[in-house]
CSV table of N, CA and C in Angstrom, one decimal:
chain,number,residue,atom,x,y,z
A,1,SER,N,14.5,-27.8,-9.2
A,1,SER,CA,13.7,-27.4,-7.8
A,1,SER,C,14.2,-28.1,-6.4
A,2,ASN,N,14.0,-27.5,-5.3
A,2,ASN,CA,14.3,-28.0,-4.2
A,2,ASN,C,13.2,-29.6,-3.9
A,3,PHE,N,12.2,-29.4,-4.6
A,3,PHE,CA,11.4,-30.7,-4.4
A,3,PHE,C,12.1,-32.0,-5.2
A,4,GLU,N,12.4,-31.6,-6.4
A,4,GLU,CA,13.4,-32.7,-7.1
A,4,GLU,C,14.2,-32.9,-6.4
A,5,LYS,N,15.3,-32.2,-5.8
A,5,LYS,CA,16.3,-32.6,-5.0
A,5,LYS,C,15.9,-33.2,-3.6
A,6,ALA,N,14.8,-33.3,-3.0
A,6,ALA,CA,14.7,-33.8,-1.9
A,6,ALA,C,14.2,-35.1,-2.4
A,7,SER,N,13.2,-35.0,-3.4
A,7,SER,CA,12.7,-36.6,-3.7
A,7,SER,C,14.0,-37.4,-4.2
A,8,ALA,N,14.7,-37.3,-4.5
A,8,ALA,CA,16.1,-38.0,-5.4
A,8,ALA,C,17.1,-38.1,-4.2
A,9,TYR,N,16.9,-37.4,-3.1
A,9,TYR,CA,18.3,-37.7,-1.9
A,9,TYR,C,17.5,-38.8,-1.3
A,10,LYS,N,18.1,-39.8,-0.9
A,10,LYS,CA,18.0,-40.9,-0.1
A,10,LYS,C,16.6,-41.4,-0.1
A,11,THR,N,16.3,-41.5,-1.5
A,11,THR,CA,14.7,-42.2,-1.6
A,11,THR,C,14.4,-43.6,-0.6
A,12,ASN,N,12.9,-43.2,-0.3
A,12,ASN,CA,12.5,-43.9,0.8
A,12,ASN,C,11.0,-43.8,0.6
A,13,LYS,N,10.3,-44.9,1.1
A,13,LYS,CA,9.2,-45.1,1.0
A,13,LYS,C,8.1,-44.2,1.7
A,14,GLU,N,8.7,-43.4,2.5
A,14,GLU,CA,7.8,-42.7,3.1
A,14,GLU,C,8.0,-41.1,2.7
A,15,PHE,N,9.1,-40.7,2.9
A,15,PHE,CA,9.4,-39.1,2.3
A,15,PHE,C,9.4,-38.9,1.0
A,16,THR,N,9.6,-39.8,0.0
A,16,THR,CA,9.9,-39.6,-1.4
A,16,THR,C,8.7,-39.2,-1.9
A,17,PRO,N,7.3,-40.2,-1.4
A,17,PRO,CA,6.2,-39.7,-2.2
A,17,PRO,C,5.5,-38.2,-2.1
A,18,ILE,N,6.1,-37.8,-0.5
A,18,ILE,CA,5.5,-36.8,-0.2
A,18,ILE,C,6.4,-35.3,-1.1
A,19,TYR,N,7.8,-35.6,-1.1
A,19,TYR,CA,8.3,-35.0,-1.8
A,19,TYR,C,8.1,-34.6,-3.3
A,20,LEU,N,7.4,-35.7,-4.0
A,20,LEU,CA,7.0,-35.9,-5.2
A,20,LEU,C,5.7,-35.4,-5.6
A,21,THR,N,4.9,-35.2,-4.4
A,21,THR,CA,3.4,-34.7,-4.6
A,21,THR,C,3.7,-33.5,-4.4
A,22,LYS,N,4.6,-32.8,-3.6
A,22,LYS,CA,4.6,-31.5,-3.3
A,22,LYS,C,5.2,-30.7,-4.5
A,23,LEU,N,6.1,-31.6,-5.5
A,23,LEU,CA,6.6,-31.2,-6.6
A,23,LEU,C,5.3,-31.1,-8.0
A,24,ALA,N,4.6,-32.1,-7.8
A,24,ALA,CA,3.6,-32.0,-8.7
A,24,ALA,C,2.7,-31.0,-8.5
A,25,VAL,N,2.2,-30.7,-7.2
A,25,VAL,CA,1.6,-29.6,-6.9
A,25,VAL,C,2.1,-28.1,-7.4
A,26,ALA,N,3.5,-28.1,-7.1
A,26,ALA,CA,4.0,-26.8,-7.7
A,26,ALA,C,3.9,-27.1,-9.1
A,27,GLN,N,4.4,-27.8,-9.7
A,27,GLN,CA,4.2,-28.1,-11.3
A,27,GLN,C,2.8,-27.6,-12.0
A,28,GLU,N,2.0,-28.3,-11.5
A,28,GLU,CA,0.4,-27.9,-11.6
A,28,GLU,C,0.2,-26.2,-11.5
A,29,ALA,N,0.4,-25.6,-10.6
A,29,ALA,CA,0.2,-24.3,-10.2
A,29,ALA,C,0.9,-23.6,-11.1
A,30,THR,N,2.3,-24.0,-11.8
A,30,THR,CA,2.9,-23.1,-12.7
A,30,THR,C,2.5,-23.4,-13.9
A,31,GLY,N,1.6,-24.5,-14.2
A,31,GLY,CA,0.9,-24.4,-15.9
A,31,GLY,C,1.8,-25.7,-16.1
A,32,ASP,N,2.5,-26.3,-15.6
A,32,ASP,CA,3.1,-27.5,-16.6
A,32,ASP,C,2.3,-28.5,-16.4
A,33,LEU,N,1.3,-29.0,-16.6
A,33,LEU,CA,0.3,-30.1,-16.8
A,33,LEU,C,1.0,-31.4,-16.7
A,34,ALA,N,1.7,-31.4,-18.0
A,34,ALA,CA,2.5,-32.5,-18.4
A,34,ALA,C,3.4,-33.2,-17.5
A,35,LYS,N,4.3,-32.2,-17.2
A,35,LYS,CA,5.5,-32.6,-16.0
A,35,LYS,C,4.7,-33.2,-14.5
A,36,ALA,N,3.4,-32.3,-14.2
A,36,ALA,CA,2.7,-32.8,-13.1
A,36,ALA,C,2.2,-34.0,-13.3
A,37,ALA,N,1.6,-34.6,-14.4
A,37,ALA,CA,1.0,-35.9,-14.6
A,37,ALA,C,2.3,-37.0,-14.5
A,38,SER,N,3.6,-36.5,-15.4
A,38,SER,CA,4.9,-37.5,-14.8
A,38,SER,C,5.2,-37.6,-13.5
A,39,THR,N,5.1,-36.5,-12.7
A,39,THR,CA,5.5,-36.5,-11.0
A,39,THR,C,4.5,-37.6,-10.7
A,40,TYR,N,3.2,-37.2,-10.6
A,40,TYR,CA,2.1,-38.0,-10.2
A,40,TYR,C,2.1,-39.7,-10.4
A,41,GLY,N,2.4,-39.6,-11.7
A,41,GLY,CA,3.0,-41.2,-12.6
A,41,GLY,C,4.1,-41.6,-11.8
A,42,LYS,N,5.2,-41.0,-11.2
A,42,LYS,CA,6.1,-41.6,-10.7
A,42,LYS,C,5.8,-42.3,-9.3
A,43,ILE,N,4.6,-41.5,-8.7
A,43,ILE,CA,4.5,-42.0,-7.1
A,43,ILE,C,3.3,-43.4,-7.6
A,44,VAL,N,2.4,-43.2,-8.6
A,44,VAL,CA,1.6,-44.4,-9.0
A,44,VAL,C,2.7,-45.3,-9.3
A,45,GLU,N,3.5,-45.5,-9.8
A,45,GLU,CA,4.1,-46.5,-10.5
A,45,GLU,C,5.4,-46.9,-9.5
A,46,ASN,N,6.0,-46.3,-8.6
A,46,ASN,CA,6.8,-46.7,-7.5
A,46,ASN,C,6.7,-46.6,-5.9
A,47,HIS,N,5.6,-46.2,-5.8
A,47,HIS,CA,5.1,-46.0,-4.4
A,47,HIS,C,3.5,-46.7,-3.6
A,48,PHE,N,3.4,-48.0,-4.5
A,48,PHE,CA,2.4,-48.7,-4.3
A,48,PHE,C,2.1,-48.6,-2.7
A,49,GLY,N,1.1,-48.3,-2.1
A,49,GLY,CA,0.9,-48.6,-0.6
A,49,GLY,C,1.4,-47.3,0.1
A,50,SER,N,2.1,-46.2,-0.5
A,50,SER,CA,2.1,-45.2,0.5
A,50,SER,C,1.2,-44.4,0.5
A,51,THR,N,0.7,-43.5,1.6
A,51,THR,CA,-0.6,-42.7,1.7
A,51,THR,C,-0.9,-41.9,0.5
A,52,GLN,N,0.1,-41.5,-0.2
A,52,GLN,CA,0.0,-40.9,-1.2
A,52,GLN,C,-0.3,-41.1,-2.7
A,53,TYR,N,-0.3,-42.5,-2.6
A,53,TYR,CA,-0.7,-43.4,-3.7
A,53,TYR,C,-2.2,-43.0,-4.2
A,54,GLN,N,-3.2,-43.4,-3.6
A,54,GLN,CA,-4.5,-42.9,-4.3
A,54,GLN,C,-4.7,-41.8,-4.8
A,55,GLU,N,-4.3,-40.7,-3.8
A,55,GLU,CA,-4.3,-39.2,-4.1
A,55,GLU,C,-3.8,-39.1,-5.7
A,56,ALA,N,-2.4,-39.6,-5.3
A,56,ALA,CA,-1.6,-39.4,-6.9
A,56,ALA,C,-2.2,-40.1,-8.2
A,57,LYS,N,-2.9,-41.0,-8.0
A,57,LYS,CA,-3.8,-41.9,-8.8
A,57,LYS,C,-4.9,-41.1,-9.2
A,58,LYS,N,-5.6,-40.3,-8.8
A,58,LYS,CA,-6.7,-39.6,-9.1
A,58,LYS,C,-6.0,-38.1,-9.8
A,59,HIS,N,-4.8,-37.5,-9.0
A,59,HIS,CA,-4.7,-36.5,-9.6
A,59,HIS,C,-4.3,-36.5,-11.0
A,60,LYS,N,-3.4,-37.2,-11.3
A,60,LYS,CA,-2.8,-38.1,-12.7
A,60,LYS,C,-4.1,-38.2,-13.7
A,61,ALA,N,-4.9,-38.9,-13.5
A,61,ALA,CA,-6.1,-39.2,-14.2
A,61,ALA,C,-6.8,-37.6,-14.4
A,62,ARG,N,-6.6,-36.8,-13.7
A,62,ARG,CA,-7.6,-35.7,-13.8
A,62,ARG,C,-6.9,-34.8,-14.5
A,63,ILE,N,-5.6,-34.7,-14.4
A,63,ILE,CA,-4.6,-34.0,-15.0
A,63,ILE,C,-4.3,-34.7,-16.9
A,64,GLU,N,-4.4,-36.0,-16.9
A,64,GLU,CA,-4.2,-36.5,-18.0
A,64,GLU,C,-5.5,-36.1,-18.8
A,65,GLY,N,-6.7,-36.1,-18.4
A,65,GLY,CA,-8.1,-35.3,-18.6
A,65,GLY,C,-8.0,-34.2,-19.2
A,66,LEU,N,-7.7,-33.3,-18.6
A,66,LEU,CA,-7.3,-32.0,-19.1
A,66,LEU,C,-6.2,-31.7,-20.3
A,67,LEU,N,-5.1,-32.6,-20.4
A,67,LEU,CA,-4.3,-32.5,-21.2
A,67,LEU,C,-5.3,-33.1,-22.6
A,68,VAL,N,-5.9,-33.8,-22.7
A,68,VAL,CA,-6.7,-34.3,-23.8
A,68,VAL,C,-7.7,-33.0,-24.6
A,69,GLU,N,-8.2,-32.5,-23.5
A,69,GLU,CA,-9.1,-31.5,-24.1
A,69,GLU,C,-8.2,-30.5,-25.0
């Protein structure tokens, strides 16, 4: 997808987490919860301190809870 391409192009601490968040939301909307959790995980693992970090952490935990059920 375009969000995947954008997040991989010249990665940086400001825009990459934004594109990854948009990608995760799109993945979740299409029902691919495992990929969405993985994408949120990339933000949590690689972008500590970004403005998207806390939201990604919360959404990752929520989706992982849905996957267990």
